[in-house]
């Protein structure tokens, strides 16, 4: 058995070819599910495995599937392949190199929630990946692993790719659904959530590419096996996208419970020019920024432990900052991004990101004035908790935490200096 759960192509390079994937047991789990198991049984296995969503929020996957409104049909599944968070590039590798495992996971999820049509929503820049997936879907149809009346049953499944136009907000699941319906990509007011009111107003499960790619392996090896790979609170493995000031940036699959120290210094080879490590952005541009203390570096990577440190694991896009970089520059970069990507639907985010961008530019220009930093904190605090979707919340995380945790970079004394 491969040492990898998701990045299996690193040991089996041709796993993207159907024949090779099938030789490795591929599509047996889907066939067995459709032919011999009920949708409820599949959902229960995924619940028992402890799998949580890898798109950022970490919501329990089996539980989400069980929320589908049984009185409203048809049902849909949408794979979220938008992957627009700066620093996240794991879904792209999975699709490029291990696409059939992802497609099998999507097929199993569809069967588990009774969907006979599934969609893959890809950001516009991923048009080559969409063409590649289309060719893989054709192979599966030819092999009668997708299509009408599968394996002699009444269950049929079609999978379609759908390209967005390249907007970060379209990774947010309700903006994604609006975009799929041909509307402007802006989030919906919730509740209702997609499992009761999703695509075309029908019950819909939206799951991340990495989340779905775990599913075939869980069915093949069992829920207990998956649980045993991680920790009690965070089951299984996670692909971390490591970037920033490290020697070996890249995707690394690690069991939950590993540490930032292992990720950055073992897999990542340490800091460029062996400079001292300064900060970690655990979840890309959306991060509450952590000071890279020994305590942080040695904390087990789990959803709850990272929250206790005052941040979030998110989609696992770890950006490393060393002591050659000042945090006022970091937040200027992240705020510029959020200002550009704000969809404009609600005022605190639309106007607030504009003003934060203006202030961070002034602050990063070098002439830091006490009142500019105070004003920046005031704007950020007023955005917080007043937005329609999480993008507005994400936009203030870096600002609030970097001023609090790196006061020296904003011309302020640290608390210990008095
Ligand atoms: C601004 C914003 C951007 C997001 N971008 C993505 C994305 O690119 N990919 C993704 O899977 N989830 C993204 N999400 C999370 C999705 O809304 C949703 O929670 C996720 O696709 C659910 O799948 P999961 O349960 O498998 O994690 C984003 C959320 C927000 C608020
Ligand atoms: S918080 Fe920002 S991105 Fe989200 S709905 Fe409001 S304006 Fe749009």
XYZ file of N, CA, C and O in Angstrom, residues 164-332:
676
model
N -15.344 29.028 -14.092
C -15.695 30.367 -13.628
C -14.890 31.388 -14.428
O -14.198 31.040 -15.398
N -14.953 32.654 -14.008
C -14.233 33.688 -14.751
C -12.989 34.156 -13.993
O -12.337 35.103 -14.413
N -12.670 33.489 -12.860
C -11.460 33.841 -12.122
C -11.703 34.905 -11.073
O -11.213 36.029 -11.200
N -12.501 34.582 -10.071
C -12.763 35.522 -8.970
C -12.661 34.756 -7.661
O -13.255 33.690 -7.518
N -11.924 35.314 -6.723
C -11.728 34.648 -5.424
C -13.061 34.353 -4.747
O -13.259 33.284 -4.179
N -13.990 35.301 -4.827
C -15.258 35.131 -4.112
C -16.043 33.929 -4.641
O -16.862 33.349 -3.913
N -15.788 33.524 -5.874
C -16.526 32.380 -6.425
C -16.074 31.051 -5.817
O -16.643 29.999 -6.120
N -15.073 31.088 -4.924
C -14.752 29.889 -4.139
C -15.697 29.746 -2.965
O -15.887 28.651 -2.429
N -16.304 30.846 -2.548
C -17.313 30.794 -1.469
C -18.524 30.073 -2.043
O -19.000 30.422 -3.133
N -19.026 29.076 -1.307
C -19.924 28.123 -1.961
C -21.200 28.724 -2.532
O -21.675 28.276 -3.579
N -21.768 29.751 -1.891
C -23.026 30.269 -2.438
C -22.767 31.218 -3.620
O -23.566 31.257 -4.559
N -21.633 31.939 -3.600
C -21.267 32.757 -4.767
C -20.964 31.832 -5.944
O -21.306 32.126 -7.094
N -20.345 30.700 -5.633
C -20.042 29.692 -6.658
C -21.341 29.216 -7.330
O -21.436 29.133 -8.559
N -22.362 28.957 -6.498
C -23.633 28.471 -7.061
C -24.296 29.542 -7.920
O -24.832 29.254 -8.991
N -24.232 30.801 -7.458
C -24.782 31.901 -8.260
C -24.066 31.954 -9.613
O -24.688 32.097 -10.660
N -22.733 31.845 -9.564
C -21.935 31.909 -10.783
C -22.307 30.753 -11.724
O -22.446 30.948 -12.935
N -22.513 29.570 -11.160
C -22.904 28.420 -11.994
C -24.248 28.642 -12.662
O -24.510 28.140 -13.752
N -25.112 29.403 -11.992
C -26.438 29.677 -12.555
C -26.389 30.806 -13.585
O -27.420 31.236 -14.094
N -25.177 31.318 -13.836
C -25.020 32.359 -14.855
C -25.213 33.757 -14.312
O -25.317 34.718 -15.073
N -25.257 33.870 -12.971
C -25.447 35.200 -12.376
C -24.108 35.771 -11.916
O -23.088 35.090 -11.936
N -24.146 37.021 -11.437
C -22.943 37.637 -10.873
C -22.516 36.828 -9.639
O -23.374 36.463 -8.829
N -21.233 36.567 -9.505
C -20.753 35.732 -8.400
C -20.712 36.488 -7.084
O -19.679 37.030 -6.705
N -21.854 36.522 -6.413
C -21.925 37.171 -5.096
C -22.601 36.208 -4.124
O -23.534 35.493 -4.503
N -22.153 36.203 -2.863
C -22.711 35.251 -1.896
C -24.209 35.462 -1.651
O -24.718 36.573 -1.774
N -24.863 34.367 -1.288
C -26.274 34.434 -0.905
C -26.368 34.628 0.605
O -25.471 34.222 1.346
N -27.490 35.170 1.007
C -27.780 35.269 2.438
C -28.075 33.856 2.950
O -28.771 33.101 2.279
N -27.524 33.488 4.089
C -27.787 32.157 4.640
C -28.222 32.264 6.090
O -27.690 33.157 6.796
N -29.074 31.331 6.644
C -29.712 30.239 5.904
C -30.691 30.755 4.863
O -31.043 31.937 4.951
N -31.145 29.863 3.945
C -30.894 28.418 3.861
C -29.502 28.083 3.307
O -28.960 28.831 2.501
N -28.952 26.972 3.758
C -27.656 26.488 3.308
C -27.845 25.574 2.088
O -28.949 25.061 1.870
N -26.772 25.359 1.314
C -26.915 24.585 0.070
C -27.569 23.194 0.211
O -28.309 22.811 -0.689
N -27.368 22.441 1.306
C -28.054 21.141 1.356
C -29.587 21.243 1.381
O -30.281 20.261 1.136
N -30.138 22.433 1.664
C -31.589 22.572 1.485
C -31.922 23.469 0.291
O -32.934 23.257 -0.379
N -31.081 24.455 -0.005
C -31.346 25.343 -1.146
C -30.015 25.629 -1.831
O -29.262 26.486 -1.406
N -29.726 24.859 -2.878
C -28.420 24.996 -3.521
C -28.537 25.396 -4.975
O -29.174 26.398 -5.306
N -27.952 24.568 -5.849
C -27.949 24.873 -7.283
C -29.379 24.826 -7.828
O -30.094 23.842 -7.624
N -29.784 25.866 -8.537
C -31.160 26.007 -9.056
C -32.200 25.794 -7.959
O -33.292 25.261 -8.202
N -31.846 26.147 -6.736
C -32.774 26.017 -5.615
C -32.945 24.585 -5.128
O -33.809 24.313 -4.286
N -32.115 23.673 -5.606
C -32.238 22.257 -5.221
C -31.142 21.873 -4.218
O -30.054 22.466 -4.228
N -31.416 20.861 -3.383
C -30.413 20.451 -2.383
C -29.075 20.102 -3.042
O -29.030 19.322 -3.993
N -28.020 20.684 -2.504
C -26.696 20.550 -3.138
C -25.617 20.406 -2.075
O -25.609 21.148 -1.096
N -24.725 19.445 -2.293
C -23.526 19.361 -1.456
C -22.389 20.018 -2.225
O -22.164 19.683 -3.391
N -21.706 20.957 -1.575
C -20.481 21.519 -2.165
C -19.314 20.995 -1.327
O -19.299 21.170 -0.112
N -18.394 20.321 -1.979
C -17.200 19.830 -1.285
C -15.939 20.178 -2.058
O -15.934 20.217 -3.290
N -14.883 20.383 -1.299
C -13.577 20.700 -1.862
C -12.975 19.463 -2.567
O -13.293 18.320 -2.222
N -12.083 19.712 -3.516
C -11.428 18.629 -4.277
C -10.688 17.663 -3.351
O -10.824 16.436 -3.461
N -9.908 18.217 -2.419
C -9.135 17.350 -1.515
C -10.061 16.520 -0.636
O -9.817 15.334 -0.407
N -11.133 17.140 -0.145
C -12.097 16.403 0.694
C -12.571 15.163 -0.060
O -12.516 14.034 0.457
N -13.039 15.376 -1.295
C -13.616 14.276 -2.077
C -12.570 13.212 -2.411
O -12.876 12.021 -2.463
N -11.322 13.651 -2.589
C -10.277 12.706 -2.981
C -9.944 11.714 -1.868
O -9.367 10.651 -2.122
N -10.296 12.038 -0.636
C -10.086 11.098 0.474
C -11.078 9.932 0.436
O -10.805 8.851 0.973
N -12.254 10.180 -0.160
C -13.385 9.260 0.011
C -13.123 7.829 -0.503
O -13.395 6.859 0.221
N -12.565 7.640 -1.728
C -12.360 6.258 -2.186
C -11.446 5.459 -1.264
O -11.681 4.264 -1.017
N -10.411 6.127 -0.735
C -9.475 5.419 0.152
C -10.145 5.059 1.487
O -9.850 4.031 2.072
N -11.048 5.912 1.943
C -11.764 5.609 3.195
C -12.656 4.380 2.990
O -12.690 3.473 3.821
N -13.343 4.324 1.843
C -14.196 3.150 1.605
C -13.351 1.891 1.433
O -13.724 0.811 1.871
N -12.195 2.039 0.791
C -11.360 0.859 0.549
C -10.751 0.313 1.844
O -10.743 -0.890 2.073
N -10.271 1.212 2.699
C -9.522 0.739 3.882
C -10.300 0.847 5.182
O -9.837 0.371 6.222
N -11.426 1.537 5.173
C -12.271 1.602 6.368
C -12.126 2.889 7.158
O -11.084 3.547 7.132
N -13.207 3.211 7.875
C -13.249 4.448 8.659
C -12.211 4.419 9.787
O -11.561 5.426 10.077
N -12.034 3.251 10.386
C -11.084 3.160 11.524
C -9.657 3.415 11.078
O -8.876 4.079 11.761
N -9.328 2.876 9.900
C -7.993 3.103 9.335
C -7.751 4.602 9.160
O -6.694 5.107 9.548
N -8.751 5.301 8.625
C -8.568 6.738 8.372
C -8.386 7.484 9.687
O -7.511 8.330 9.822
N -9.242 7.144 10.664
C -9.138 7.773 11.997
C -7.743 7.578 12.568
O -7.167 8.478 13.164
N -7.217 6.357 12.368
C -5.938 6.018 13.007
C -4.780 6.835 12.415
O -3.701 6.909 13.006
N -4.977 7.446 11.244
C -3.880 8.197 10.627
C -3.662 9.563 11.267
O -2.588 10.132 11.199
N -4.726 10.111 11.841
C -4.585 11.467 12.374
C -4.678 11.487 13.888
O -4.105 10.634 14.559
N -5.380 12.484 14.408
C -5.582 12.571 15.852
C -7.079 12.406 16.105
O -7.881 12.383 15.167
N -7.444 12.316 17.366
C -8.850 12.103 17.694
C -9.717 13.249 17.148
O -10.798 13.037 16.623
N -9.187 14.458 17.248
C -9.977 15.627 16.852
C -9.925 15.879 15.352
O -10.884 16.374 14.762
N -8.815 15.554 14.729
C -8.648 15.811 13.291
C -8.152 14.519 12.644
O -6.975 14.175 12.738
N -9.086 13.819 11.990
C -8.747 12.500 11.448
C -8.017 12.606 10.119
O -8.215 13.552 9.358
N -7.174 11.612 9.862
C -6.605 11.438 8.534
C -5.404 12.305 8.216
O -4.629 12.683 9.095
N -5.280 12.592 6.923
C -4.109 13.341 6.439
C -4.556 14.651 5.809
O -5.718 14.831 5.476
N -3.586 15.537 5.636
C -3.864 16.847 5.038
C -2.716 17.165 4.078
O -1.550 16.892 4.417
N -3.053 17.732 2.946
C -1.996 18.243 2.061
C -1.791 19.716 2.399
O -2.717 20.521 2.301
N -0.585 20.033 2.855
C -0.239 21.425 3.167
C 0.512 22.018 1.978
O 1.455 21.397 1.465
N 0.094 23.207 1.549
C 0.826 23.936 0.506
C 1.773 24.884 1.232
O 1.327 25.795 1.928
N 3.057 24.639 1.077
C 4.064 25.427 1.801
C 4.729 26.418 0.843
O 5.224 26.028 -0.221
N 4.734 27.695 1.234
C 5.385 28.698 0.380
C 5.965 29.812 1.241
O 5.903 29.760 2.462
N 6.506 30.828 0.593
C 7.134 31.920 1.322
C 8.629 31.706 1.386
O 9.236 31.125 0.468
N 9.238 32.121 2.497
C 10.704 32.139 2.584
C 11.269 30.791 3.026
O 12.008 30.701 4.004
N 10.897 29.720 2.299
C 11.439 28.394 2.616
C 12.272 27.882 1.446
O 12.075 28.301 0.316
N 13.160 26.943 1.762
C 14.054 26.447 0.705
C 13.305 25.564 -0.292
O 13.581 25.597 -1.483
N 12.389 24.741 0.199
C 11.680 23.808 -0.697
C 10.172 24.005 -0.624
O 9.471 23.225 0.032
N 9.661 25.020 -1.301
C 8.204 25.176 -1.291
C 7.554 24.013 -2.042
O 8.183 23.396 -2.905
N 6.317 23.715 -1.712
C 5.624 22.622 -2.412
C 4.475 22.100 -1.594
O 4.159 22.623 -0.516
N 3.840 21.056 -2.114
C 2.756 20.387 -1.388
C 3.325 19.216 -0.597
O 4.119 18.432 -1.126
N 2.903 19.105 0.647
C 3.363 18.012 1.489
C 2.174 17.375 2.182
O 1.400 18.075 2.840
N 2.037 16.061 2.014
C 0.943 15.349 2.688
C 1.440 14.852 4.033
O 2.443 14.149 4.093
N 0.755 15.224 5.092
C 1.180 14.815 6.433
C -0.043 14.409 7.240
O -1.129 14.955 7.030
N 0.118 13.461 8.176
C -1.018 13.167 9.051
C -1.278 14.341 9.981
O -0.335 15.051 10.366
N -2.531 14.578 10.334
C -2.811 15.571 11.371
C -2.056 15.162 12.627
O -1.884 13.974 12.921
N -1.603 16.146 13.382
C -0.815 15.841 14.582
C 0.668 16.076 14.333
O 1.467 16.128 15.263
N 1.064 16.201 13.042
C 2.444 16.620 12.736
C 2.574 18.088 13.166
O 1.592 18.690 13.603
N 3.752 18.655 13.003
C 3.944 20.034 13.487
C 4.426 20.965 12.361
O 4.919 20.502 11.331
N 4.317 22.276 12.617
C 4.877 23.254 11.672
C 6.389 23.058 11.566
O 6.980 23.275 10.519
N 7.015 22.675 12.677
C 8.472 22.493 12.627
C 8.836 21.413 11.602
O 9.742 21.593 10.779
N 8.084 20.285 11.634
C 8.356 19.219 10.652
C 8.117 19.729 9.231
O 8.914 19.485 8.323
N 6.999 20.434 9.068
C 6.639 20.909 7.726
C 7.695 21.872 7.183
O 8.174 21.732 6.054
N 8.072 22.851 8.007
C 8.927 23.935 7.509
C 10.396 23.521 7.474
O 11.103 23.788 6.510
N 10.839 22.826 8.539
C 12.277 22.561 8.620
C 12.670 21.203 8.055
O 13.777 21.045 7.550
N 11.767 20.211 8.132
C 12.105 18.905 7.549
C 11.721 18.879 6.070
O 12.567 18.838 5.185
N 10.413 19.019 5.795
C 9.982 18.958 4.382
C 10.420 20.212 3.617
O 10.895 20.117 2.495
N 10.251 21.360 4.228
C 10.554 22.621 3.539
C 12.039 22.947 3.509
O 12.448 23.929 2.886
N 12.855 22.176 4.218
C 14.311 22.377 4.188
C 14.799 23.587 4.966
O 15.957 23.973 4.854
N 13.890 24.240 5.707
C 14.301 25.400 6.511
C 14.134 26.703 5.751
O 13.594 26.748 4.634
N 14.628 27.768 6.359
C 14.397 29.124 5.847
C 15.505 29.516 4.864
O 16.674 29.175 5.072
N 15.133 30.251 3.837
C 16.100 30.718 2.841
C 17.251 31.460 3.524
O 17.016 32.262 4.438
N 18.448 31.216 3.110
C 19.661 31.838 3.667
C 19.791 31.584 5.172
O 20.515 32.314 5.863
N 19.060 30.589 5.663
C 19.065 30.247 7.099
C 18.764 31.447 7.990
O 19.260 31.545 9.120
N 17.943 32.330 7.486
C 17.522 33.494 8.297
C 16.587 33.020 9.413
O 15.975 31.955 9.299
N 16.461 33.784 10.482
C 15.530 33.388 11.551
C 14.082 33.444 11.067
O 13.696 34.381 10.360
N 13.304 32.442 11.429
C 11.881 32.447 11.082
C 11.170 33.471 11.968
O 11.510 33.634 13.148
N 10.201 34.158 11.383
C 9.538 35.226 12.137
C 8.042 34.946 12.334
O 7.515 35.045 13.437
N 7.356 34.606 11.235
C 5.895 34.480 11.325
C 5.388 33.380 10.415
O 6.067 32.981 9.460
N 4.170 32.922 10.740
C 3.506 31.909 9.903
C 2.110 32.414 9.583
O 1.377 32.853 10.480
N 1.768 32.340 8.296
C 0.374 32.549 7.896
C -0.187 31.141 7.666
O 0.092 30.528 6.634
N -0.972 30.602 8.621
C -1.384 29.190 8.504
C -2.403 28.941 7.398
O -2.551 27.827 6.935
N -3.126 30.001 6.970
C -4.216 29.787 6.020
C -4.176 30.835 4.906
O -5.170 31.474 4.592
N -3.022 31.017 4.328
C -2.877 31.959 3.215
C -3.145 33.392 3.623
O -2.944 33.792 4.771
N -3.638 34.164 2.655
C -3.879 35.582 2.911
C -4.967 35.804 3.951
O -5.047 36.872 4.563
N -5.800 34.790 4.167
C -6.926 34.928 5.111
C -6.530 34.696 6.564
O -7.393 34.667 7.443
N -5.250 34.532 6.807
C -4.811 34.062 8.132
C -4.826 35.123 9.212
O -4.499 36.289 8.956
N -5.128 34.678 10.427
C -4.671 35.378 11.621
C -3.202 34.974 11.748
O -2.870 33.791 11.799
N -2.313 35.965 11.745
C -0.874 35.674 11.610
C -0.274 35.286 12.965
O -0.562 35.914 13.986
N 0.558 34.240 12.947
C 1.164 33.758 14.192
C 2.642 34.137 14.245
O 3.348 34.066 13.238
N 3.077 34.503 15.441
C 4.520 34.675 15.661
C 5.112 33.258 15.760
O 4.558 32.403 16.456
N 6.193 33.006 15.051
C 6.722 31.632 14.974
C 7.567 31.303 16.200
O 8.783 31.113 16.116
N 6.922 31.207 17.348
C 7.633 30.839 18.580
C 7.833 29.327 18.612
O 7.218 28.591 17.823
N 8.632 28.852 19.559
C 8.819 27.401 19.699
C 7.485 26.727 19.990
O 7.200 25.640 19.494
N 6.648 27.392 20.787
C 5.341 26.803 21.127
C 4.510 26.592 19.859
O 3.913 25.528 19.658
N 4.500 27.603 18.988
C 3.737 27.499 17.745
C 4.327 26.416 16.846
O 3.618 25.571 16.302
N 5.658 26.408 16.711
C 6.301 25.438 15.818
C 6.072 24.006 16.264
O 6.040 23.088 15.442
N 5.888 23.790 17.561
C 5.750 22.427 18.074
C 4.311 22.027 18.390
O 4.071 20.935 18.910
N 3.366 22.894 18.080
C 1.957 22.550 18.320
C 1.487 21.533 17.278
O 1.767 21.711 16.086
N 0.784 20.473 17.716
C 0.290 19.523 16.715
C -0.693 20.188 15.759
O -1.558 20.960 16.196
N -0.541 19.915 14.478
C -1.432 20.510 13.471
C -2.786 19.809 13.519
O -2.942 18.694 13.042
N -3.718 20.485 14.137
C -5.098 20.006 14.245
C -5.972 21.246 14.202
O -5.537 22.328 14.585
N -7.230 21.075 13.846
C -8.119 22.241 13.780
C -8.176 22.962 15.141
O -8.019 24.172 15.221
N -8.399 22.186 16.224
C -8.600 22.817 17.535
C -7.314 23.452 18.074
O -7.348 24.542 18.646
N -6.185 22.776 17.882
C -4.931 23.304 18.455
C -4.549 24.621 17.799
O -4.051 25.537 18.462
N -4.756 24.718 16.480
C -4.378 25.964 15.792
C -5.329 27.082 16.229
O -4.924 28.239 16.386
N -6.592 26.718 16.462
C -7.546 27.730 16.951
C -7.111 28.238 18.316
O -7.179 29.422 18.602
N -6.645 27.309 19.165
C -6.187 27.722 20.508
C -5.022 28.708 20.428
O -4.858 29.572 21.283
N -4.201 28.558 19.402
C -3.066 29.485 19.240
C -3.513 30.864 18.782
O -2.733 31.816 18.771
N -4.780 30.944 18.324
C -5.285 32.240 17.863
C -5.265 32.372 16.353
O -5.130 33.474 15.821
N -5.403 31.233 15.651
C -5.494 31.292 14.191
C -6.416 30.171 13.715
O -7.219 29.657 14.502
N -6.311 29.804 12.449
C -7.119 28.715 11.899
C -6.294 27.910 10.928
O -5.432 28.463 10.254
N -6.597 26.629 10.840
C -5.854 25.777 9.911
C -6.261 26.065 8.462
O -5.460 25.931 7.534
N -7.522 26.463 8.272
C -8.021 26.827 6.941
C -7.826 25.712 5.933
O -8.037 24.541 6.235
N -7.375 26.089 4.735
C -7.147 25.050 3.716
C -5.689 24.572 3.729
O -5.260 23.863 2.825
N -4.954 24.958 4.759
C -3.597 24.428 4.937
C -2.563 25.067 4.026
O -1.590 24.428 3.639
N -2.765 26.350 3.703
C -1.768 27.028 2.863
C -0.846 27.823 3.773
O -1.204 28.902 4.246
N 0.314 27.270 4.031
C 1.232 27.828 5.032
C 2.248 28.744 4.346
O 3.050 28.286 3.528
N 2.186 30.026 4.669
C 3.152 30.984 4.106
C 4.119 31.394 5.222
O 3.691 31.804 6.303
N 5.405 31.234 4.945
C 6.421 31.464 5.975
C 7.101 32.826 5.745
O 7.491 33.160 4.628
N 7.241 33.568 6.819
C 7.872 34.896 6.768
C 9.139 34.844 7.629
O 9.098 34.303 8.739
N 10.222 35.392 7.114
C 11.436 35.438 7.941
C 11.712 36.879 8.386
O 10.938 37.784 8.069
N 12.822 37.051 9.119
C 13.006 38.366 9.739
C 13.523 39.436 8.782
O 13.863 40.527 9.202
N 13.581 39.097 7.468
C 13.929 40.145 6.496
C 12.679 40.908 6.062
O 12.766 41.874 5.306
N 11.539 40.455 6.515
C 10.281 41.050 6.028
C 9.531 41.721 7.174
O 9.396 41.161 8.261
N 9.028 42.911 6.880
C 8.271 43.632 7.903
C 6.775 43.362 7.705
O 6.290 43.277 6.575
N 6.062 43.253 8.822
C 4.652 42.876 8.730
C 3.787 43.960 8.108
O 2.703 43.675 7.607
N 4.236 45.203 8.124
C 3.424 46.241 7.470
C 3.369 45.990 5.962
O 2.364 46.228 5.303
N 4.453 45.446 5.397
C 4.475 45.087 3.975
C 3.540 43.888 3.730
O 2.788 43.866 2.750
N 3.583 42.904 4.645
C 2.741 41.699 4.475
C 1.268 42.091 4.428
O 0.521 41.665 3.537
N 0.849 42.936 5.372
C -0.598 43.241 5.376
C -0.981 44.166 4.219
O -2.101 44.116 3.727
N -0.058 44.950 3.753
C -0.356 45.766 2.566
C -0.676 44.833 1.389
O -1.637 45.036 0.650
